[in-house]
Short mmCIF file of C-alpha atoms in Angstrom, two decimals:
data_model
loop_
_atom_site.label_atom_id
_atom_site.label_comp_id
_atom_site.label_asym_id
_atom_site.label_seq_id
_atom_site.Cartn_x
_atom_site.Cartn_y
_atom_site.Cartn_z
CA UNK A 1296 -6.56 21.40 -16.24
CA UNK A 1297 -5.31 17.94 -17.06
CA UNK A 1298 -6.49 15.67 -19.86
CA UNK A 1299 -6.29 11.86 -19.37
CA UNK A 1300 -6.11 9.68 -22.44
CA UNK A 1301 -6.04 5.87 -22.29
CA UNK A 1302 -3.97 3.69 -24.49
CA UNK A 1303 -4.67 -0.02 -25.24
CA UNK A 1304 -4.89 -2.05 -22.01
CA UNK A 1305 -3.56 -5.60 -21.67
CA UNK A 1306 -3.50 -8.48 -19.29
CA UNK A 1307 -0.38 -9.78 -17.63
CA UNK A 1308 0.47 -13.02 -15.90
CA UNK A 1309 -1.40 -12.71 -12.60
CA UNK A 1310 0.36 -12.97 -9.26
CA UNK A 1311 -2.97 -13.74 -7.60
CA UNK A 1312 -5.71 -16.26 -8.34
CA UNK A 1313 -7.51 -14.07 -10.77
CA UNK A 1314 -6.55 -11.45 -13.34
CA UNK A 1315 -4.17 -8.45 -13.60
CA UNK A 1316 -4.69 -5.70 -16.11
CA UNK A 1317 -2.31 -2.84 -17.09
CA UNK A 1318 -4.06 0.37 -18.17
CA UNK A 1319 -1.44 2.74 -19.85
CA UNK A 1320 -2.53 6.33 -20.17
CA UNK A 1321 -1.09 9.78 -20.79
CA UNK A 1322 -1.63 12.99 -18.84
CA UNK A 1323 -1.45 16.32 -20.65
CA UNK A 1324 -1.24 19.09 -18.07
CA UNK A 1325 -1.99 22.57 -19.32
CA UNK A 1326 0.44 25.21 -17.97
CA UNK A 1327 0.04 28.88 -17.52
CA UNK A 1328 1.29 31.43 -20.03
CA UNK A 1329 3.48 30.41 -22.86
CA UNK A 1330 5.09 27.42 -21.09
CA UNK A 1331 4.84 24.05 -22.83
CA UNK A 1332 2.19 21.62 -21.57
CA UNK A 1333 3.49 18.86 -19.46
CA UNK A 1334 2.91 15.37 -20.92
CA UNK A 1335 3.62 12.16 -18.90
CA UNK A 1336 3.09 8.46 -19.55
CA UNK A 1337 1.51 6.59 -16.61
CA UNK A 1338 0.21 3.07 -15.82
CA UNK A 1339 -2.34 1.55 -13.51
CA UNK A 1340 -2.15 -2.15 -12.61
CA UNK A 1341 -5.47 -3.53 -11.30
CA UNK A 1342 -5.70 -7.03 -9.96
CA UNK A 1343 -9.05 -8.73 -9.44
CA UNK A 1344 -9.58 -12.02 -7.64
CA UNK A 1345 -11.70 -14.87 -8.95
CA UNK A 1346 -13.63 -14.98 -5.62
CA UNK A 1347 -14.68 -11.38 -6.14
CA UNK A 1348 -15.86 -12.09 -9.71
CA UNK A 1349 -17.83 -15.10 -8.48
CA UNK A 1350 -19.39 -13.02 -5.73
CA UNK A 1351 -20.63 -10.71 -8.55
CA UNK A 1352 -22.42 -13.69 -10.17
CA UNK A 1353 -19.80 -14.83 -12.77
CA UNK A 1354 -19.68 -18.57 -12.99
CA UNK A 1355 -16.12 -18.82 -14.18
CA UNK A 1356 -16.03 -22.62 -14.01
CA UNK A 1357 -18.88 -22.66 -16.56
CA UNK A 1358 -18.16 -19.65 -18.78
CA UNK A 1359 -14.65 -18.10 -18.42
CA UNK A 1360 -14.45 -14.42 -19.10
CA UNK A 1361 -12.56 -13.25 -22.23
CA UNK A 1362 -9.69 -10.73 -21.88
CA UNK A 1363 -11.92 -8.06 -23.43
CA UNK A 1364 -14.70 -8.72 -20.88
CA UNK A 1365 -12.27 -8.56 -17.93
CA UNK A 1366 -10.71 -5.32 -19.19
CA UNK A 1367 -14.17 -3.76 -19.69
CA UNK A 1368 -15.30 -4.85 -16.26
CA UNK A 1369 -12.31 -3.35 -14.47
CA UNK A 1370 -11.83 -0.17 -16.52
CA UNK A 1371 -14.17 2.02 -14.37
CA UNK A 1372 -11.98 1.19 -11.30
CA UNK A 1373 -8.99 2.60 -13.16
CA UNK A 1374 -10.84 5.84 -13.85
CA UNK A 1375 -12.06 6.13 -10.25
CA UNK A 1376 -8.50 5.56 -8.96
CA UNK A 1377 -7.06 8.31 -11.14
CA UNK A 1378 -9.80 10.77 -9.97
CA UNK A 1379 -9.33 9.91 -6.33
CA UNK A 1380 -5.58 10.23 -6.42
CA UNK A 1381 -5.76 13.47 -8.34
CA UNK A 1382 -7.98 14.98 -5.63
CA UNK A 1383 -5.55 14.20 -2.81
CA UNK A 1384 -2.48 14.86 -4.87
CA UNK A 1385 -0.99 11.34 -4.92
CA UNK A 1386 -1.16 10.36 -8.59
CA UNK A 1387 2.08 8.66 -9.66
CA UNK A 1388 3.52 7.23 -12.88
CA UNK A 1389 2.58 3.78 -11.64
CA UNK A 1390 -0.26 2.89 -9.27
CA UNK A 1391 -1.52 -0.54 -8.22
CA UNK A 1392 -4.60 -1.84 -6.52
CA UNK A 1393 -5.87 -5.36 -5.91
CA UNK A 1394 -9.64 -5.82 -5.82
CA UNK A 1395 -10.90 -8.64 -3.59
CA UNK A 1396 -13.88 -9.27 -1.34
CA UNK A 1397 -11.71 -7.68 1.43
CA UNK A 1398 -11.92 -4.18 -0.06
CA UNK A 1399 -14.77 -4.35 -2.72
CA UNK A 1400 -18.37 -5.46 -2.35
CA UNK A 1401 -21.05 -5.15 -4.97
CA UNK A 1402 -20.15 -4.14 -8.56
CA UNK A 1403 -20.93 -0.38 -8.57
CA UNK A 1404 -20.85 0.38 -12.32
CA UNK A 1405 -23.16 -0.17 -15.24
CA UNK A 1406 -21.10 -2.19 -17.72
CA UNK A 1407 -23.44 -1.48 -20.63
CA UNK A 1408 -22.32 2.17 -20.51
CA UNK A 1409 -18.72 1.24 -21.06
CA UNK A 1410 -17.75 1.51 -24.74
CA UNK A 1411 -14.25 1.99 -26.33
CA UNK A 1412 -11.36 2.02 -23.87
CA UNK A 1413 -8.46 2.76 -26.10
CA UNK A 1414 -8.34 6.53 -26.59
CA UNK A 1415 -10.98 7.13 -23.95
CA UNK A 1416 -10.45 10.71 -22.68
CA UNK A 1417 -11.60 12.74 -19.70
CA UNK A 1418 -10.44 15.93 -17.94
CA UNK A 1419 -9.47 16.72 -14.38
CA UNK A 1420 -9.84 20.05 -12.72
CA UNK A 1421 -6.57 21.75 -11.61
CA UNK A 1422 -7.72 22.14 -8.01
CA UNK A 1423 -6.31 20.02 -5.22
CA UNK A 1424 -7.75 20.16 -1.70
CA UNK A 1425 -5.78 22.42 0.77
CA UNK A 1426 -5.43 19.67 3.40
CA UNK A 1427 -2.73 17.95 1.34
CA UNK A 1428 -0.08 20.67 1.16
CA UNK A 1429 2.91 18.59 2.05
CA UNK A 1430 2.86 16.56 -1.21
CA UNK A 1431 5.96 14.42 -0.51
CA UNK A 1432 4.60 13.25 2.82
CA UNK A 1433 1.18 12.69 1.25
CA UNK A 1434 2.70 10.44 -1.43
CA UNK A 1435 4.33 8.42 1.31
CA UNK A 1436 1.10 8.14 3.31
CA UNK A 1437 -0.86 7.16 0.19
CA UNK A 1438 1.76 4.43 -0.64
CA UNK A 1439 1.60 3.11 2.93
CA UNK A 1440 -2.18 2.94 2.89
CA UNK A 1441 -2.25 1.19 -0.50
CA UNK A 1442 0.51 -1.27 0.36
CA UNK A 1443 -1.26 -2.24 3.63
CA UNK A 1444 -4.48 -2.71 1.75
CA UNK A 1445 -2.88 -4.78 -1.02
CA UNK A 1446 -1.09 -7.00 1.55
CA UNK A 1447 -4.43 -7.60 3.28
CA UNK A 1448 -6.04 -8.44 -0.06
CA UNK A 1449 -3.34 -11.06 -0.96
CA UNK A 1450 -3.37 -12.68 2.49
CA UNK A 1451 -7.17 -12.75 2.53
CA UNK A 1452 -7.14 -14.66 -0.73
CA UNK A 1453 -4.61 -17.18 0.64
CA UNK A 1454 -5.71 -17.60 4.25
CA UNK A 1455 -9.21 -16.13 4.46
CA UNK A 1456 -8.11 -13.67 7.18
CA UNK A 1457 -7.31 -10.04 7.67
CA UNK A 1458 -3.62 -9.99 8.10
CA UNK A 1459 -2.98 -6.37 9.09
CA UNK A 1460 -5.59 -4.89 11.44
CA UNK A 1461 -7.34 -1.80 10.28
CA UNK A 1462 -8.73 -0.54 13.52
CA UNK A 1463 -5.80 1.88 13.88
CA UNK A 1464 -5.87 3.35 10.39
CA UNK A 1465 -6.65 6.74 11.95
CA UNK A 1466 -3.04 6.90 12.91
CA UNK A 1467 -2.12 7.30 9.27
CA UNK A 1468 -3.81 10.72 9.39
CA UNK A 1469 -0.80 11.87 11.39
CA UNK A 1470 1.37 11.26 8.35
CA UNK A 1471 -0.22 14.31 6.72
CA UNK A 1472 0.56 16.69 9.54
CA UNK A 1473 3.73 18.84 10.02
CA UNK A 1474 6.61 17.71 12.13
CA UNK A 1475 8.65 20.73 13.36
CA UNK A 1476 9.52 20.09 16.97
CA UNK A 1477 10.20 17.42 19.50
CA UNK A 1478 6.65 17.08 20.75
CA UNK A 1479 5.25 16.64 17.27
CA UNK A 1480 8.00 14.12 16.32
CA UNK A 1481 7.35 12.11 19.51
CA UNK A 1482 3.62 12.03 18.74
CA UNK A 1483 4.23 10.82 15.13
CA UNK A 1484 6.65 8.17 16.32
CA UNK A 1485 3.89 6.90 18.61
CA UNK A 1486 1.44 6.68 15.67
CA UNK A 1487 3.75 4.72 13.45
CA UNK A 1488 4.63 2.49 16.37
CA UNK A 1489 1.01 1.56 16.78
CA UNK A 1490 0.79 0.63 13.14
CA UNK A 1491 3.91 -1.48 12.58
CA UNK A 1492 3.02 -4.33 14.97
CA UNK A 1493 -0.75 -4.42 14.55
CA UNK A 1494 -1.08 -7.80 12.84
CA UNK A 1495 -3.61 -10.56 13.29
CA UNK A 1496 -1.87 -12.08 16.31
CA UNK A 1497 -4.51 -14.79 16.80
CA UNK A 1498 -3.88 -16.03 13.22
CA UNK A 1499 -0.11 -15.91 13.67
CA UNK A 1500 -0.26 -17.81 16.93
CA UNK A 1501 -2.49 -20.43 15.47
CA UNK A 1502 -0.45 -21.06 12.38
CA UNK A 1503 2.99 -20.91 14.13
CA UNK A 1504 1.70 -22.83 17.17
CA UNK A 1505 3.43 -20.28 19.40
CA UNK A 1506 1.30 -19.40 22.43
CA UNK A 1507 3.87 -18.04 24.84
CA UNK A 1508 3.05 -14.39 25.60
CA UNK A 1509 6.70 -13.29 25.54
CA UNK A 1510 6.44 -13.65 21.77
CA UNK A 1511 4.52 -10.69 20.40
CA UNK A 1512 3.45 -9.55 16.92
CA UNK A 1513 6.83 -8.94 15.20
CA UNK A 1514 8.36 -12.10 16.75
CA UNK A 1515 5.33 -14.03 15.54
CA UNK A 1516 5.69 -12.49 12.02
CA UNK A 1517 9.31 -13.61 11.90
CA UNK A 1518 8.27 -17.21 12.87
CA UNK A 1519 5.61 -17.07 10.25
CA UNK A 1520 7.96 -16.15 7.55
CA UNK A 1521 10.41 -18.90 8.74
CA UNK A 1522 7.63 -21.43 8.56
CA UNK A 1523 6.95 -20.60 4.88
CA UNK A 1524 10.68 -20.57 3.99
CA UNK A 1525 10.90 -16.93 3.02
CA UNK A 1526 14.46 -16.14 1.86
CA UNK A 1527 16.62 -14.99 4.71
CA UNK A 1528 17.57 -11.69 3.23
CA UNK A 1529 14.03 -10.61 2.74
CA UNK A 1530 12.89 -11.96 6.08
CA UNK A 1531 15.80 -10.32 7.95
CA UNK A 1532 15.28 -6.93 6.30
CA UNK A 1533 11.53 -6.81 7.09
CA UNK A 1534 12.03 -7.85 10.72
CA UNK A 1535 15.06 -5.63 11.31
CA UNK A 1536 13.24 -2.60 9.97
CA UNK A 1537 10.19 -3.15 12.09
CA UNK A 1538 12.23 -3.77 15.22
CA UNK A 1539 14.38 -0.66 14.64
CA UNK A 1540 11.28 1.52 14.19
CA UNK A 1541 9.78 0.02 17.31
CA UNK A 1542 13.03 0.75 19.23
CA UNK A 1543 12.84 4.40 18.18
CA UNK A 1544 9.22 4.52 19.31
CA UNK A 1545 9.80 2.89 22.59
CA UNK A 1546 12.88 4.91 23.58
CA UNK A 1547 12.19 8.44 22.25
CA UNK A 1548 12.60 11.00 23.71
CA UNK A 1549 16.01 9.69 24.71
CA UNK A 1550 16.95 9.13 28.28
CA UNK A 1551 20.39 8.24 29.61
CA UNK A 1552 19.60 4.64 30.32
CA UNK A 1553 18.44 3.83 26.78
CA UNK A 1554 20.50 6.33 24.75
CA UNK A 1555 22.72 3.85 22.97
CA UNK A 1556 19.91 1.61 21.68
CA UNK A 1557 17.78 4.39 20.28
CA UNK A 1558 20.70 6.32 18.76
CA UNK A 1559 21.91 3.10 17.09
CA UNK A 1560 18.42 2.61 15.71
CA UNK A 1561 18.18 6.19 14.46
CA UNK A 1562 21.57 5.84 12.77
CA UNK A 1563 20.29 2.70 11.12
CA UNK A 1564 17.67 4.87 9.34
CA UNK A 1565 20.31 7.56 8.49
CA UNK A 1566 19.01 9.91 11.20
CA UNK A 1567 21.61 11.87 13.13
CA UNK A 1568 21.18 12.62 16.90
CA UNK A 1569 20.40 15.10 18.13
CA UNK A 1570 17.70 15.78 15.58
CA UNK A 1571 17.81 19.17 13.97
CA UNK A 1572 15.42 18.73 11.04
CA UNK A 1573 12.39 16.85 12.45
CA UNK A 1574 10.54 16.91 9.14
CA UNK A 1575 13.48 15.21 7.36
CA UNK A 1576 13.82 12.58 10.19
CA UNK A 1577 10.09 11.84 10.08
CA UNK A 1578 10.16 11.47 6.30
CA UNK A 1579 13.13 9.04 6.56
CA UNK A 1580 11.17 6.82 8.95
CA UNK A 1581 8.13 6.88 6.75
CA UNK A 1582 10.25 5.86 3.74
CA UNK A 1583 11.72 2.95 5.70
CA UNK A 1584 8.19 1.79 6.71
CA UNK A 1585 7.05 2.18 3.11
CA UNK A 1586 9.96 0.16 1.82
CA UNK A 1587 9.27 -2.54 4.46
CA UNK A 1588 5.71 -2.84 3.28
CA UNK A 1589 6.84 -3.13 -0.36
CA UNK A 1590 8.95 -6.11 0.65
CA UNK A 1591 6.11 -7.57 2.68
CA UNK A 1592 3.89 -7.34 -0.38
CA UNK A 1593 6.47 -9.25 -2.45
CA UNK A 1594 6.83 -11.87 0.30
CA UNK A 1595 3.02 -12.22 0.60
CA UNK A 1596 2.69 -13.12 -3.06
CA UNK A 1597 5.41 -15.78 -2.57
CA UNK A 1598 3.72 -17.55 0.33
CA UNK A 1599 1.87 -20.75 -0.57
CA UNK A 1600 -0.74 -21.91 2.03
CA UNK A 1601 -0.45 -25.54 3.15
CA UNK A 1602 -3.63 -26.68 1.52
CA UNK A 1603 -2.58 -25.45 -1.90
CA UNK A 1604 0.93 -26.84 -1.95
#
């Protein structure tokens, strides 16, 4: 059993048009026998947009919310996030979620039931569901899902659109499954390939004014970043990673006529050919995609739409 105990939460300077709250907490995990209990310090960062608060009926332009009111309003989301991540085995020392109208609708909690937050304590059962046995891969999948969701939330605030399409989220389920042979690796590569380029192409074409069909999603993303003066090192890293993943997806299994290109791309990710450890190779690709999304999230926060400059 694990006991969760919250410390004093606080607001930080928001990177969105809204609020960001840090909820520090400790986890005391009871161990078997005479071993010492495990104690860790964790944090959850929860952002909440002004638009979402307004949709819940708060007239912020008339009566701004105090820090205490914001913290109290958001606190149940922190508890729910901890419980959800405990169930699927993905609770980390630092977690982050951005609440917007893109991912949250009506306020689901009864705020009058929320009392003291500092030193609030609850317990979690030790059991974790059997489906999530590969915990390292599960962490990566959870990070990827969360990063995609947060990028969408930020871009929705800025451009009123869904930036990354969600129709193919079922492919992320493949991230939980074992990869022990060529056929499984090929199938997983196909899944990640379907995710990396699934952006809102109509929006990208409209804002970049590029209509030629030879320019596809990753090319359009590069032009979009160029248009908003994203620093070259960040832009190049994002686009290079996506193109290398796509190259592996397009050319694997390797055939003689495309061997050099795909082997070069695999070497880029630190994967030796021929692959001996498929699980390790797959994990390396997931880590690269995760790191790319982290950089995309940073870039998304830096973009200023034309009408707000």
